[in-house]
mmCIF file of C-alpha atoms and ligand atoms in Angstrom:
data_model
loop_
_atom_site.group_PDB
_atom_site.id
_atom_site.type_symbol
_atom_site.label_atom_id
_atom_site.label_comp_id
_atom_site.label_asym_id
_atom_site.label_seq_id
_atom_site.Cartn_x
_atom_site.Cartn_y
_atom_site.Cartn_z
ATOM 1 C CA MET S 1 83.410 87.701 104.095
ATOM 2 C CA PHE S 2 85.385 87.537 100.835
ATOM 3 C CA PHE S 3 84.813 91.058 100.163
ATOM 4 C CA TYR S 4 86.071 92.243 103.317
ATOM 5 C CA LEU S 5 89.185 90.122 102.770
ATOM 6 C CA MET S 6 89.803 91.805 99.396
ATOM 7 C CA HIS S 7 89.287 95.198 101.050
ATOM 8 C CA ILE S 8 91.975 94.525 103.592
ATOM 9 C CA VAL S 9 94.165 93.073 100.957
ATOM 10 C CA HIS S 10 93.685 96.184 98.831
ATOM 11 C CA LEU S 11 94.169 98.549 101.665
ATOM 12 C CA LEU S 12 97.457 96.846 102.884
ATOM 13 C CA THR S 13 98.949 96.595 99.375
ATOM 14 C CA VAL S 14 98.188 100.288 98.854
ATOM 15 C CA ILE S 15 99.895 101.206 102.063
ATOM 16 C CA LEU S 16 103.044 99.481 101.185
ATOM 17 C CA TRP S 17 103.164 100.545 97.595
ATOM 18 C CA ILE S 18 102.421 104.360 97.970
ATOM 19 C CA GLY S 19 104.548 104.466 101.413
ATOM 20 C CA GLY S 20 107.466 103.038 99.279
ATOM 21 C CA LEU S 21 106.993 105.438 96.685
ATOM 22 C CA ALA S 22 106.837 108.318 98.902
ATOM 23 C CA PHE S 23 110.154 106.902 100.610
ATOM 24 C CA VAL S 24 111.912 107.114 97.084
ATOM 25 C CA THR S 25 110.573 110.378 96.327
ATOM 26 C CA MET S 26 111.177 112.018 99.650
ATOM 27 C CA ILE S 27 114.400 110.457 100.907
ATOM 28 C CA VAL S 28 116.266 108.389 98.132
ATOM 29 C CA LEU S 29 115.783 110.964 95.229
ATOM 30 C CA PRO S 30 116.989 113.984 97.233
ATOM 31 C CA MET S 31 120.036 111.984 98.435
ATOM 32 C CA ALA S 32 120.881 110.759 94.754
ATOM 33 C CA ILE S 33 120.533 114.506 93.654
ATOM 34 C CA LYS S 34 122.980 115.742 96.591
ATOM 35 C CA THR S 35 125.629 113.085 95.463
ATOM 36 C CA PRO S 36 128.255 115.079 93.673
ATOM 37 C CA ASP S 37 129.772 112.211 91.682
ATOM 38 C CA ALA S 38 127.541 111.827 88.407
ATOM 39 C CA LEU S 39 128.275 108.346 88.006
ATOM 40 C CA GLN S 40 127.430 107.438 91.599
ATOM 41 C CA LYS S 41 124.438 109.443 91.551
ATOM 42 C CA VAL S 42 123.161 107.484 88.509
ATOM 43 C CA LEU S 43 124.030 103.987 89.811
ATOM 44 C CA MET S 44 122.734 104.589 93.278
ATOM 45 C CA PHE S 45 119.500 105.793 91.984
ATOM 46 C CA GLN S 46 119.237 103.124 89.119
ATOM 47 C CA ARG S 47 119.733 100.324 91.670
ATOM 48 C CA ILE S 48 117.061 101.389 94.005
ATOM 49 C CA GLU S 49 114.537 102.345 91.396
ATOM 50 C CA HIS S 50 114.898 99.226 89.585
ATOM 51 C CA ARG S 51 114.513 96.976 92.645
ATOM 52 C CA PHE S 52 111.487 99.064 93.786
ATOM 53 C CA ALA S 53 109.885 98.870 90.315
ATOM 54 C CA SER S 54 109.789 95.076 90.245
ATOM 55 C CA ILE S 55 108.172 95.056 93.837
ATOM 56 C CA ALA S 56 105.805 97.781 92.653
ATOM 57 C CA ARG S 57 104.663 95.556 89.805
ATOM 58 C CA ALA S 58 103.394 93.055 92.231
ATOM 59 C CA TYR S 59 101.798 95.741 94.287
ATOM 60 C CA ASN S 60 100.050 97.082 91.000
ATOM 61 C CA LEU S 61 98.728 93.679 90.302
ATOM 62 C CA ILE S 62 97.542 92.763 93.741
ATOM 63 C CA THR S 63 95.741 96.260 94.177
ATOM 64 C CA GLY S 64 94.230 95.962 90.705
ATOM 65 C CA ILE S 65 92.935 92.366 91.172
ATOM 66 C CA SER S 66 91.374 93.086 94.673
ATOM 67 C CA GLY S 67 90.002 96.374 93.470
ATOM 68 C CA PHE S 68 88.425 94.679 90.344
ATOM 69 C CA ILE S 69 87.002 91.839 92.366
ATOM 70 C CA MET S 70 85.366 94.305 94.861
ATOM 71 C CA MET S 71 84.125 96.248 91.986
ATOM 72 C CA PHE S 72 82.346 93.394 90.357
ATOM 73 C CA MET S 73 81.151 91.792 93.457
ATOM 74 C CA MET S 74 79.191 95.062 94.107
ATOM 75 C CA GLY S 75 78.048 95.573 90.574
ATOM 76 C CA TRP S 76 79.906 98.945 90.602
ATOM 77 C CA HIS S 77 81.623 98.472 87.248
ATOM 78 C CA LYS S 78 78.289 99.841 85.787
ATOM 79 C CA LEU S 79 79.108 103.166 87.371
ATOM 80 C CA LEU S 80 82.460 103.628 85.747
ATOM 81 C CA PHE S 81 82.529 106.738 83.817
ATOM 82 C CA THR S 82 79.329 108.119 85.322
ATOM 83 C CA ARG S 83 78.880 110.841 87.729
ATOM 84 C CA ALA S 84 78.244 108.847 90.745
ATOM 85 C CA GLY S 85 81.222 106.600 89.899
ATOM 86 C CA ILE S 86 83.721 109.540 89.590
ATOM 87 C CA PRO S 87 85.757 108.382 92.597
ATOM 88 C CA LEU S 88 85.968 104.936 91.224
ATOM 89 C CA THR S 89 86.863 106.042 87.942
ATOM 90 C CA VAL S 90 89.666 108.208 89.285
ATOM 91 C CA MET S 91 90.960 105.255 91.119
ATOM 92 C CA THR S 92 90.781 103.024 88.111
ATOM 93 C CA MET S 93 92.589 105.699 85.781
ATOM 94 C CA VAL S 94 95.436 106.205 88.205
ATOM 95 C CA TRP S 95 95.842 102.445 88.305
ATOM 96 C CA VAL S 96 95.952 102.030 84.568
ATOM 97 C CA PHE S 97 98.387 104.891 84.222
ATOM 98 C CA TRP S 98 100.653 102.864 86.830
ATOM 99 C CA PHE S 99 100.105 99.538 84.937
ATOM 100 C CA VAL S 100 101.522 101.213 81.747
ATOM 101 C CA MET S 101 104.306 102.878 83.604
ATOM 102 C CA LEU S 102 105.502 99.656 85.447
ATOM 103 C CA PHE S 103 104.897 97.197 82.883
ATOM 104 C CA GLY S 104 105.439 99.148 79.756
ATOM 105 C CA LEU S 105 107.562 102.312 80.083
ATOM 106 C CA GLU S 106 109.839 101.224 83.035
ATOM 107 C CA PRO S 107 111.351 98.292 81.566
ATOM 108 C CA ILE S 108 111.872 99.708 78.228
ATOM 109 C CA ILE S 109 112.314 103.443 78.424
ATOM 110 C CA ILE S 110 113.370 104.330 82.158
ATOM 111 C CA LYS S 111 115.727 101.412 82.482
ATOM 112 C CA LYS S 112 117.423 102.265 79.112
ATOM 113 C CA MET S 113 117.645 105.932 79.982
ATOM 114 C CA LEU S 114 119.274 105.170 83.344
ATOM 115 C CA GLU S 115 121.719 102.660 81.617
ATOM 116 C CA ASN S 116 122.526 105.117 79.011
ATOM 117 C CA MET S 117 123.254 107.807 81.799
ATOM 118 C CA ALA S 118 125.562 105.448 83.507
ATOM 119 C CA LYS S 119 127.499 104.632 80.402
ATOM 120 C CA SER S 120 127.695 108.339 78.808
ATOM 121 C CA GLY S 121 128.692 109.913 82.136
ATOM 122 C CA ALA S 122 129.712 113.633 81.730
ATOM 123 C CA GLN S 123 128.303 113.993 78.298
ATOM 124 C CA MET S 124 124.692 114.125 79.503
ATOM 125 C CA ASP S 125 122.820 116.784 81.183
ATOM 126 C CA ILE S 126 122.401 114.362 84.248
ATOM 127 C CA ASP S 127 121.199 117.245 86.599
ATOM 128 C CA GLY S 128 118.551 118.083 84.108
ATOM 129 C CA VAL S 129 117.421 114.501 83.918
ATOM 130 C CA PHE S 130 117.266 114.269 87.636
ATOM 131 C CA LYS S 131 115.096 117.501 88.020
ATOM 132 C CA LYS S 132 112.659 115.872 85.567
ATOM 133 C CA LEU S 133 112.757 112.654 87.473
ATOM 134 C CA ASN S 134 112.137 114.591 90.637
ATOM 135 C CA ARG S 135 109.027 116.394 89.064
ATOM 136 C CA MET S 136 107.762 113.043 87.701
ATOM 137 C CA HIS S 137 108.034 111.287 91.128
ATOM 138 C CA TRP S 138 106.085 114.175 92.874
ATOM 139 C CA PHE S 139 103.412 113.987 90.250
ATOM 140 C CA MET S 140 103.122 110.179 90.815
ATOM 141 C CA VAL S 141 102.831 110.670 94.614
ATOM 142 C CA ALA S 142 100.107 113.261 94.077
ATOM 143 C CA ILE S 143 98.025 111.186 91.693
ATOM 144 C CA SER S 144 98.494 108.044 93.951
ATOM 145 C CA LEU S 145 97.326 110.004 96.987
ATOM 146 C CA ALA S 146 94.327 111.319 94.767
ATOM 147 C CA ALA S 147 93.356 107.616 94.162
ATOM 148 C CA ALA S 148 93.744 106.803 97.842
ATOM 149 C CA ALA S 149 91.344 109.781 98.633
ATOM 150 C CA ALA S 150 89.012 108.466 95.924
ATOM 151 C CA GLY S 151 89.005 105.054 97.424
ATOM 152 C CA ALA S 152 88.017 106.290 100.887
ATOM 153 C CA LEU S 153 85.209 108.485 99.131
ATOM 154 C CA VAL S 154 84.011 105.162 97.351
ATOM 155 C CA ALA S 155 84.017 103.378 100.954
ATOM 156 C CA HIS S 156 82.726 106.128 103.233
ATOM 157 C CA GLY S 157 80.807 109.362 103.404
ATOM 158 C CA PRO S 158 78.349 111.188 101.335
ATOM 159 C CA LEU S 159 79.707 110.039 97.979
ATOM 160 C CA SER S 160 80.024 106.506 99.099
ATOM 161 C CA LEU S 161 78.439 103.876 96.801
ATOM 162 C CA TYR S 162 76.833 102.099 99.611
HETATM 163 C C1 HEM Y 201 96.615 103.360 92.425
HETATM 164 C C2 HEM Y 201 95.487 102.600 92.582
HETATM 165 C C3 HEM Y 201 94.606 102.528 93.844
HETATM 166 C C4 HEM Y 201 94.822 103.013 94.959
HETATM 167 C C5 HEM Y 201 95.734 103.896 95.624
HETATM 168 C C6 HEM Y 201 93.506 102.549 95.784
HETATM 169 C C7 HEM Y 201 93.211 103.025 96.998
HETATM 170 C C8 HEM Y 201 92.188 102.626 97.601
HETATM 171 C C9 HEM Y 201 91.859 103.057 99.099
HETATM 172 C C10 HEM Y 201 92.804 103.967 100.039
HETATM 173 C C11 HEM Y 201 90.620 102.616 99.361
HETATM 174 C C12 HEM Y 201 89.792 103.014 100.559
HETATM 175 C C13 HEM Y 201 89.476 101.870 101.427
HETATM 176 C C14 HEM Y 201 88.859 102.404 102.855
HETATM 177 O O1 HEM Y 201 88.599 103.608 102.937
HETATM 178 O O2 HEM Y 201 88.568 101.565 103.679
HETATM 179 C C15 HEM Y 201 90.111 101.886 98.296
HETATM 180 C C16 HEM Y 201 88.801 101.370 98.069
HETATM 181 C C17 HEM Y 201 88.305 100.829 96.991
HETATM 182 N N1 HEM Y 201 89.030 100.464 95.767
HETATM 183 FE FE1 HEM Y 201 91.000 101.200 95.448
HETATM 184 N N2 HEM Y 201 92.731 101.853 94.993
HETATM 185 C C18 HEM Y 201 93.446 101.818 93.613
HETATM 186 C C19 HEM Y 201 92.973 101.143 92.575
HETATM 187 C C20 HEM Y 201 91.856 100.540 92.475
HETATM 188 C C21 HEM Y 201 91.299 99.876 91.364
HETATM 189 C C22 HEM Y 201 91.939 99.673 89.913
HETATM 190 C C23 HEM Y 201 89.909 99.306 91.571
HETATM 191 C C24 HEM Y 201 88.892 98.710 90.783
HETATM 192 C C25 HEM Y 201 88.512 99.179 89.681
HETATM 193 C C26 HEM Y 201 89.587 99.678 92.994
HETATM 194 C C27 HEM Y 201 88.569 99.488 93.751
HETATM 195 C C28 HEM Y 201 88.130 99.906 94.852
HETATM 196 C C29 HEM Y 201 86.997 99.528 95.703
HETATM 197 C C30 HEM Y 201 85.682 98.992 95.092
HETATM 198 C C31 HEM Y 201 87.056 100.041 96.995
HETATM 199 C C32 HEM Y 201 85.851 100.309 97.967
HETATM 200 C C33 HEM Y 201 86.112 99.303 98.893
HETATM 201 C C34 HEM Y 201 84.923 99.308 99.900
HETATM 202 O O3 HEM Y 201 83.820 99.933 99.794
HETATM 203 O O4 HEM Y 201 84.907 98.497 100.995
HETATM 204 N N3 HEM Y 201 90.707 100.545 93.466
HETATM 205 N N4 HEM Y 201 91.110 101.964 97.205
#
């Protein structure tokens, strides 16, 4: 019973998290890029990204805790880094990437970078930075979808661990 509860918590949190990420990537970022005024562009994106990052930290923790509980309850941790456990390993690696991004890089590097852009205004290649941010966000959407697909493979079908 507890396992199924963890499964539902895991799935619902992933929906909110990756859905939010897709919204930022497909709606907010293109809107920011189209904003002509450099300062307005940075400030708009900075406020939304910063707020989303603090919620995403909670999503990351809940997804990780529920995922690790399920993994240990089933004894699947022994399969990490083995052939049979490839989908499980993919999910875990993507989660670790996000953990480092949200708890390490975002508060230190990305927040500082956006603050510097807001301060320095026209002296910086803001369009260049936004191009990089755009590429980075699409990369994060892609690996997160890969983790979700890997999760479905763990739970169902011929590669399932059951
Ligand atoms: C970004 C990170 C993650 C995403 C997007 C993700 C996504 C998913 C999805 C979509 C499922 C499929 C559920 C279903 O088909 O019903 C799933 C299942 C699962 N996930 Fe994750 N997951 C992530 C991280 C983790 C982590 C870190 C662990 C633990 C090491 C984990 C352990 C599991 C397990 C054990 C299942 C199978 C549940 C079952 O068989 O009922 N996940 N995940």
